[in-house]
């Protein structure tokens, strides 16, 4: 039986760095009362040319929710100014799914009885060849959080292979010490993504029952250790809905903001995973993250940190996902397969072993009801004159599902026909509406 340790402490081999960032973030979150803000506060925040942390908190508040239209328009302007028409596409490659952590919300939980496995270097290379043949130039390597089954050297060898096929390599693995991040950077890794899950230490303790991940401060400081190790960029995220999503989103933004100030050269990225709400349970959990709340968070991230990359999950409903690209999101995954060895189609002992994706809780299906963006996008179109272009761009990206795409270089698409697209860990078909219908929506 694993020994449970204090979640605010470190295990013996965990590097402790001298950094004030965690204390500053937790102090800011404790002082953050999102119910204090008014309509006037929101209008004042949106008038700021450069959004400061106080205004960021305002934009995440309930008072800002009626201003989604204005927030989306501002976010669109910021996105266009910094990223133009560029949408980056990448694919995740799960090379192992062994895990040593007992996290109550995660499909990789070490207590879950799922098939476990990891790829050999030969199998990893076959996967990478299959992915590279699609035209994708960016890859994200993922493992479960097990040092014993997925040691740093194993990950480093996988990164070296990836460098043969891809121009950009990210890793989403267990947190490391700075010298280990330096080793992976020398192998060819460019950026590191670490999800804090929740920035509420008390909630964190109840969700991470055992394993190295139980150490809240070690996980918190992972991005800083990665930059100390020479990584080019770092990604931040909370699992929205695991705790108070407004406070977690505020903490995520503050964490990234303080790291950016301390390491100005660092490329910053946000992801926005969320727990799926249960239908008709507003009375049970009023802090569920529905599409309007998710849109608010994504737009607030963009307005607060306009140069940051923002990734939207392919698990989101297609209508939401397609429209948030160009408003605030700048990166999306393509060709997703959460199985170990699922890209190449090779039959083998470790192929497609994972029945649940990482952080997969609740329904993978689309959300019922109307499109939360329906009332926002027409106003954005009217003020910026770019909604038809945005939707054409999104559909062309979905049609191609390849590489890093730039609007000027996209081929024409066929309207009203079937389209195979990837999302939510599986393949599904949908029909694109005629352009006239899109423009009329």
Short mmCIF file of C-alpha atoms in Angstrom, two decimals, residues 60-359:
data_model
loop_
_atom_site.label_atom_id
_atom_site.label_comp_id
_atom_site.label_asym_id
_atom_site.label_seq_id
_atom_site.Cartn_x
_atom_site.Cartn_y
_atom_site.Cartn_z
CA UNK A 60 -13.73 36.11 -15.41
CA UNK A 61 -16.51 37.26 -13.10
CA UNK A 62 -20.25 36.55 -13.39
CA UNK A 63 -20.72 40.25 -14.12
CA UNK A 64 -18.80 39.82 -17.39
CA UNK A 65 -20.97 37.00 -18.73
CA UNK A 66 -23.53 39.36 -20.35
CA UNK A 67 -20.56 40.93 -22.19
CA UNK A 68 -19.55 37.81 -24.12
CA UNK A 69 -20.20 39.59 -27.40
CA UNK A 70 -17.84 42.43 -26.53
CA UNK A 71 -15.26 40.03 -25.10
CA UNK A 72 -15.37 37.88 -28.24
CA UNK A 73 -14.90 40.92 -30.46
CA UNK A 74 -11.93 42.12 -28.40
CA UNK A 75 -10.43 38.61 -28.31
CA UNK A 76 -10.81 38.33 -32.09
CA UNK A 77 -8.97 41.61 -32.61
CA UNK A 78 -6.14 40.49 -30.34
CA UNK A 79 -5.90 37.10 -32.06
CA UNK A 80 -5.83 38.59 -35.55
CA UNK A 81 -3.26 41.22 -34.56
CA UNK A 82 -0.81 38.68 -33.11
CA UNK A 83 -1.49 35.50 -35.09
CA UNK A 84 -3.09 36.67 -38.33
CA UNK A 85 -4.88 33.79 -40.08
CA UNK A 86 -2.52 31.13 -38.78
CA UNK A 87 -3.98 28.05 -37.09
CA UNK A 88 -1.50 25.50 -35.79
CA UNK A 89 -2.40 21.83 -35.85
CA UNK A 90 -0.65 19.04 -33.97
CA UNK A 91 -1.35 15.49 -32.97
CA UNK A 92 -0.79 13.81 -29.60
CA UNK A 93 1.08 10.51 -29.54
CA UNK A 94 0.60 8.36 -26.46
CA UNK A 95 3.72 6.22 -26.14
CA UNK A 96 2.87 4.73 -22.72
CA UNK A 97 0.01 4.71 -20.25
CA UNK A 98 1.52 3.33 -17.05
CA UNK A 99 0.79 5.57 -14.08
CA UNK A 100 1.73 5.66 -10.41
CA UNK A 101 -0.87 8.20 -9.31
CA UNK A 102 -4.29 7.71 -7.81
CA UNK A 103 -6.31 10.64 -9.17
CA UNK A 104 -10.03 10.22 -8.69
CA UNK A 105 -11.05 11.91 -11.97
CA UNK A 106 -8.57 10.33 -14.40
CA UNK A 107 -8.88 7.30 -16.64
CA UNK A 108 -5.16 6.55 -16.18
CA UNK A 109 -5.63 6.19 -12.38
CA UNK A 110 -3.24 3.47 -11.23
CA UNK A 111 -6.13 1.68 -9.52
CA UNK A 112 -8.16 1.45 -12.74
CA UNK A 113 -8.15 -1.94 -14.39
CA UNK A 114 -7.25 -0.94 -17.91
CA UNK A 115 -4.74 -2.48 -20.28
CA UNK A 116 -1.31 -0.96 -19.80
CA UNK A 117 1.53 -0.80 -22.26
CA UNK A 118 4.26 1.23 -23.86
CA UNK A 119 5.72 1.33 -27.32
CA UNK A 120 9.19 0.20 -28.31
CA UNK A 121 11.36 2.62 -30.25
CA UNK A 122 10.57 0.72 -33.44
CA UNK A 123 6.84 1.06 -32.78
CA UNK A 124 7.23 4.75 -31.91
CA UNK A 125 9.00 5.38 -35.19
CA UNK A 126 6.23 3.63 -37.15
CA UNK A 127 3.69 5.84 -35.41
CA UNK A 128 5.71 8.95 -36.20
CA UNK A 129 6.10 7.99 -39.83
CA UNK A 130 2.33 7.53 -40.13
CA UNK A 131 1.70 10.91 -38.53
CA UNK A 132 4.35 12.69 -40.58
CA UNK A 133 2.83 11.27 -43.77
CA UNK A 134 -0.33 13.29 -43.05
CA UNK A 135 1.67 16.52 -43.29
CA UNK A 136 1.60 17.41 -39.61
CA UNK A 137 4.75 19.16 -38.43
CA UNK A 138 4.09 19.34 -34.69
CA UNK A 139 3.74 16.44 -32.27
CA UNK A 140 2.95 16.14 -28.58
CA UNK A 141 4.44 13.10 -26.83
CA UNK A 142 2.49 11.82 -23.86
CA UNK A 143 2.98 9.16 -21.22
CA UNK A 144 1.26 8.18 -18.05
CA UNK A 145 3.02 9.45 -14.95
CA UNK A 146 5.34 6.55 -14.16
CA UNK A 147 9.07 7.10 -13.81
CA UNK A 148 9.71 3.39 -13.49
CA UNK A 149 7.87 2.34 -16.66
CA UNK A 150 8.53 5.50 -18.71
CA UNK A 151 11.94 6.70 -17.52
CA UNK A 152 13.43 9.99 -18.69
CA UNK A 153 15.89 8.17 -20.94
CA UNK A 154 13.02 6.37 -22.70
CA UNK A 155 11.26 9.68 -23.29
CA UNK A 156 14.51 11.24 -24.48
CA UNK A 157 14.99 8.49 -27.06
CA UNK A 158 11.43 9.10 -28.29
CA UNK A 159 12.14 12.83 -28.59
CA UNK A 160 15.27 12.11 -30.63
CA UNK A 161 13.18 10.02 -33.02
CA UNK A 162 10.57 12.76 -33.25
CA UNK A 163 13.21 15.27 -34.27
CA UNK A 164 13.69 13.32 -37.51
CA UNK A 165 10.08 13.89 -38.53
CA UNK A 166 8.74 17.03 -36.84
CA UNK A 167 9.80 20.65 -36.54
CA UNK A 168 8.14 21.19 -33.14
CA UNK A 169 8.04 18.68 -30.29
CA UNK A 170 6.09 19.03 -27.08
CA UNK A 171 5.98 16.72 -24.10
CA UNK A 172 3.19 16.10 -21.63
CA UNK A 173 4.62 13.74 -19.04
CA UNK A 174 5.19 13.61 -15.28
CA UNK A 175 6.95 16.67 -13.78
CA UNK A 176 10.75 16.57 -13.80
CA UNK A 177 13.69 18.28 -12.15
CA UNK A 178 15.39 21.07 -14.08
CA UNK A 179 18.40 18.95 -15.08
CA UNK A 180 16.05 16.31 -16.52
CA UNK A 181 14.19 18.96 -18.49
CA UNK A 182 17.58 20.15 -19.77
CA UNK A 183 18.37 16.62 -20.93
CA UNK A 184 15.08 16.40 -22.87
CA UNK A 185 15.67 19.85 -24.33
CA UNK A 186 19.04 18.68 -25.60
CA UNK A 187 17.30 15.64 -27.08
CA UNK A 188 15.12 18.02 -29.08
CA UNK A 189 12.04 18.87 -27.00
CA UNK A 190 10.71 22.41 -27.46
CA UNK A 191 7.97 22.86 -24.89
CA UNK A 192 6.41 21.29 -21.82
CA UNK A 193 2.74 21.16 -20.82
CA UNK A 194 1.76 20.52 -17.20
CA UNK A 195 -1.81 20.67 -15.94
CA UNK A 196 -2.11 21.75 -12.33
CA UNK A 197 -5.67 20.35 -12.39
CA UNK A 198 -6.79 22.70 -9.60
CA UNK A 199 -5.02 25.54 -7.84
CA UNK A 200 -7.08 24.99 -4.69
CA UNK A 201 -4.67 23.10 -2.38
CA UNK A 202 -7.46 21.66 -0.26
CA UNK A 203 -9.36 20.35 -3.28
CA UNK A 204 -6.10 19.12 -4.79
CA UNK A 205 -5.50 16.99 -1.71
CA UNK A 206 -8.89 15.26 -2.00
CA UNK A 207 -8.42 14.50 -5.71
CA UNK A 208 -4.86 13.13 -5.61
CA UNK A 209 -4.88 10.34 -3.08
CA UNK A 210 -1.43 8.86 -3.62
CA UNK A 211 1.57 8.87 -5.92
CA UNK A 212 4.12 11.59 -6.76
CA UNK A 213 1.41 13.80 -8.24
CA UNK A 214 0.09 14.33 -4.72
CA UNK A 215 2.83 16.93 -4.21
CA UNK A 216 1.09 20.21 -5.03
CA UNK A 217 4.19 22.48 -4.97
CA UNK A 218 6.36 20.17 -7.06
CA UNK A 219 3.74 20.09 -9.78
CA UNK A 220 3.11 23.81 -9.52
CA UNK A 221 6.75 24.71 -10.15
CA UNK A 222 7.18 22.34 -13.11
CA UNK A 223 6.93 25.04 -15.77
CA UNK A 224 9.57 27.16 -14.07
CA UNK A 225 11.91 24.19 -13.75
CA UNK A 226 11.35 23.46 -17.45
CA UNK A 227 12.39 27.00 -18.38
CA UNK A 228 15.39 26.74 -16.06
CA UNK A 229 16.27 23.61 -18.04
CA UNK A 230 16.23 25.53 -21.32
CA UNK A 231 12.80 24.71 -22.72
CA UNK A 232 11.48 27.22 -25.25
CA UNK A 233 7.91 27.25 -24.03
CA UNK A 234 5.55 26.02 -21.34
CA UNK A 235 1.84 25.29 -21.19
CA UNK A 236 -0.61 25.89 -18.35
CA UNK A 237 -4.06 24.52 -17.56
CA UNK A 238 -6.51 23.73 -14.83
CA UNK A 239 -9.16 21.06 -15.27
CA UNK A 240 -12.09 23.46 -15.24
CA UNK A 241 -14.93 22.21 -13.07
CA UNK A 242 -12.78 20.15 -10.74
CA UNK A 243 -13.01 23.04 -8.27
CA UNK A 244 -14.31 26.62 -8.56
CA UNK A 245 -13.60 27.19 -12.26
CA UNK A 246 -13.47 30.98 -12.03
CA UNK A 247 -10.80 30.87 -9.34
CA UNK A 248 -8.89 28.12 -11.16
CA UNK A 249 -8.98 30.08 -14.42
CA UNK A 250 -7.80 33.19 -12.56
CA UNK A 251 -4.98 31.20 -10.94
CA UNK A 252 -3.97 29.68 -14.29
CA UNK A 253 -3.75 33.12 -15.87
CA UNK A 254 -1.83 34.56 -12.94
CA UNK A 255 0.59 31.62 -12.95
CA UNK A 256 1.32 32.15 -16.64
CA UNK A 257 1.50 35.93 -16.21
CA UNK A 258 4.07 35.78 -13.41
CA UNK A 259 6.17 33.21 -15.26
CA UNK A 260 6.10 35.42 -18.36
CA UNK A 261 7.29 38.40 -16.34
CA UNK A 262 10.10 36.37 -14.78
CA UNK A 263 11.10 34.68 -18.06
CA UNK A 264 10.25 37.17 -20.83
CA UNK A 265 11.69 34.92 -23.54
CA UNK A 266 9.32 32.04 -22.72
CA UNK A 267 6.53 31.10 -25.09
CA UNK A 268 3.31 30.74 -23.09
CA UNK A 269 0.40 28.46 -23.91
CA UNK A 270 -2.99 27.72 -22.37
CA UNK A 271 -5.19 24.67 -22.66
CA UNK A 272 -8.81 24.63 -21.55
CA UNK A 273 -9.90 21.12 -20.53
CA UNK A 274 -13.13 20.86 -18.60
CA UNK A 275 -15.27 18.34 -16.79
CA UNK A 276 -18.50 17.77 -18.65
CA UNK A 277 -21.56 19.12 -16.82
CA UNK A 278 -24.37 16.72 -15.96
CA UNK A 279 -27.65 17.64 -17.64
CA UNK A 280 -30.11 19.49 -15.38
CA UNK A 281 -27.79 19.55 -12.38
CA UNK A 282 -27.48 23.32 -11.91
CA UNK A 283 -28.87 22.91 -8.40
CA UNK A 284 -26.30 20.23 -7.60
CA UNK A 285 -23.25 22.05 -8.92
CA UNK A 286 -23.82 25.65 -10.03
CA UNK A 287 -20.12 25.94 -10.89
CA UNK A 288 -20.30 23.56 -13.84
CA UNK A 289 -18.50 24.82 -16.92
CA UNK A 290 -20.96 25.01 -19.79
CA UNK A 291 -20.11 26.49 -23.17
CA UNK A 292 -20.85 30.13 -22.21
CA UNK A 293 -18.48 29.84 -19.24
CA UNK A 294 -15.83 28.15 -21.37
CA UNK A 295 -16.09 30.89 -23.98
CA UNK A 296 -15.71 33.50 -21.26
CA UNK A 297 -12.56 31.84 -19.91
CA UNK A 298 -10.95 31.43 -23.33
CA UNK A 299 -11.67 35.04 -24.31
CA UNK A 300 -10.37 36.30 -20.96
CA UNK A 301 -7.12 34.38 -21.47
CA UNK A 302 -6.70 35.90 -24.93
CA UNK A 303 -7.42 39.47 -23.81
CA UNK A 304 -5.14 39.17 -20.76
CA UNK A 305 -2.22 37.49 -22.54
CA UNK A 306 -2.61 38.30 -26.24
CA UNK A 307 0.62 36.61 -27.33
CA UNK A 308 -0.15 33.27 -25.68
CA UNK A 309 -1.10 30.21 -27.70
CA UNK A 310 -4.50 28.76 -26.76
CA UNK A 311 -5.42 25.17 -27.52
CA UNK A 312 -9.03 24.04 -27.77
CA UNK A 313 -9.83 20.40 -27.17
CA UNK A 314 -11.20 18.25 -29.97
CA UNK A 315 -13.55 16.83 -27.36
CA UNK A 316 -15.57 20.03 -27.54
CA UNK A 317 -18.71 20.07 -29.64
CA UNK A 318 -17.84 20.69 -33.29
CA UNK A 319 -19.94 23.85 -33.57
CA UNK A 320 -18.27 25.40 -30.55
CA UNK A 321 -14.81 24.25 -31.50
CA UNK A 322 -15.06 25.48 -35.08
CA UNK A 323 -16.17 28.94 -34.06
CA UNK A 324 -13.77 29.52 -31.16
CA UNK A 325 -10.91 29.04 -33.61
CA UNK A 326 -10.18 32.52 -34.87
CA UNK A 327 -11.88 34.22 -31.94
CA UNK A 328 -9.29 33.17 -29.40
CA UNK A 329 -7.96 29.65 -29.97
CA UNK A 330 -4.86 29.30 -32.14
CA UNK A 331 -4.09 25.60 -31.89
CA UNK A 332 -6.10 22.41 -32.27
CA UNK A 333 -5.23 18.73 -32.30
CA UNK A 334 -5.86 16.60 -35.36
CA UNK A 335 -5.82 12.86 -35.97
CA UNK A 336 -6.38 12.18 -32.27
CA UNK A 337 -6.03 8.59 -31.10
CA UNK A 338 -5.74 8.07 -27.35
CA UNK A 339 -4.69 4.44 -27.78
CA UNK A 340 -1.10 3.31 -27.45
CA UNK A 341 -0.04 2.63 -31.02
CA UNK A 342 -3.21 3.76 -32.73
CA UNK A 343 -1.84 5.98 -35.51
CA UNK A 344 0.01 3.52 -37.71
CA UNK A 345 -2.77 0.93 -37.82
CA UNK A 346 -0.26 -1.79 -36.98
CA UNK A 347 -1.71 -4.74 -35.11
CA UNK A 348 0.40 -5.49 -32.06
CA UNK A 349 0.40 -6.32 -28.41
CA UNK A 350 0.15 -2.71 -27.28
CA UNK A 351 -2.07 -1.29 -30.01
CA UNK A 352 -5.11 0.70 -28.87
CA UNK A 353 -4.89 -0.29 -25.24
CA UNK A 354 -6.49 2.74 -23.65
CA UNK A 355 -10.30 2.78 -23.44
CA UNK A 356 -10.38 6.19 -21.77
CA UNK A 357 -8.47 9.34 -22.64
CA UNK A 358 -6.51 11.38 -20.12
CA UNK A 359 -8.85 13.58 -18.08
#
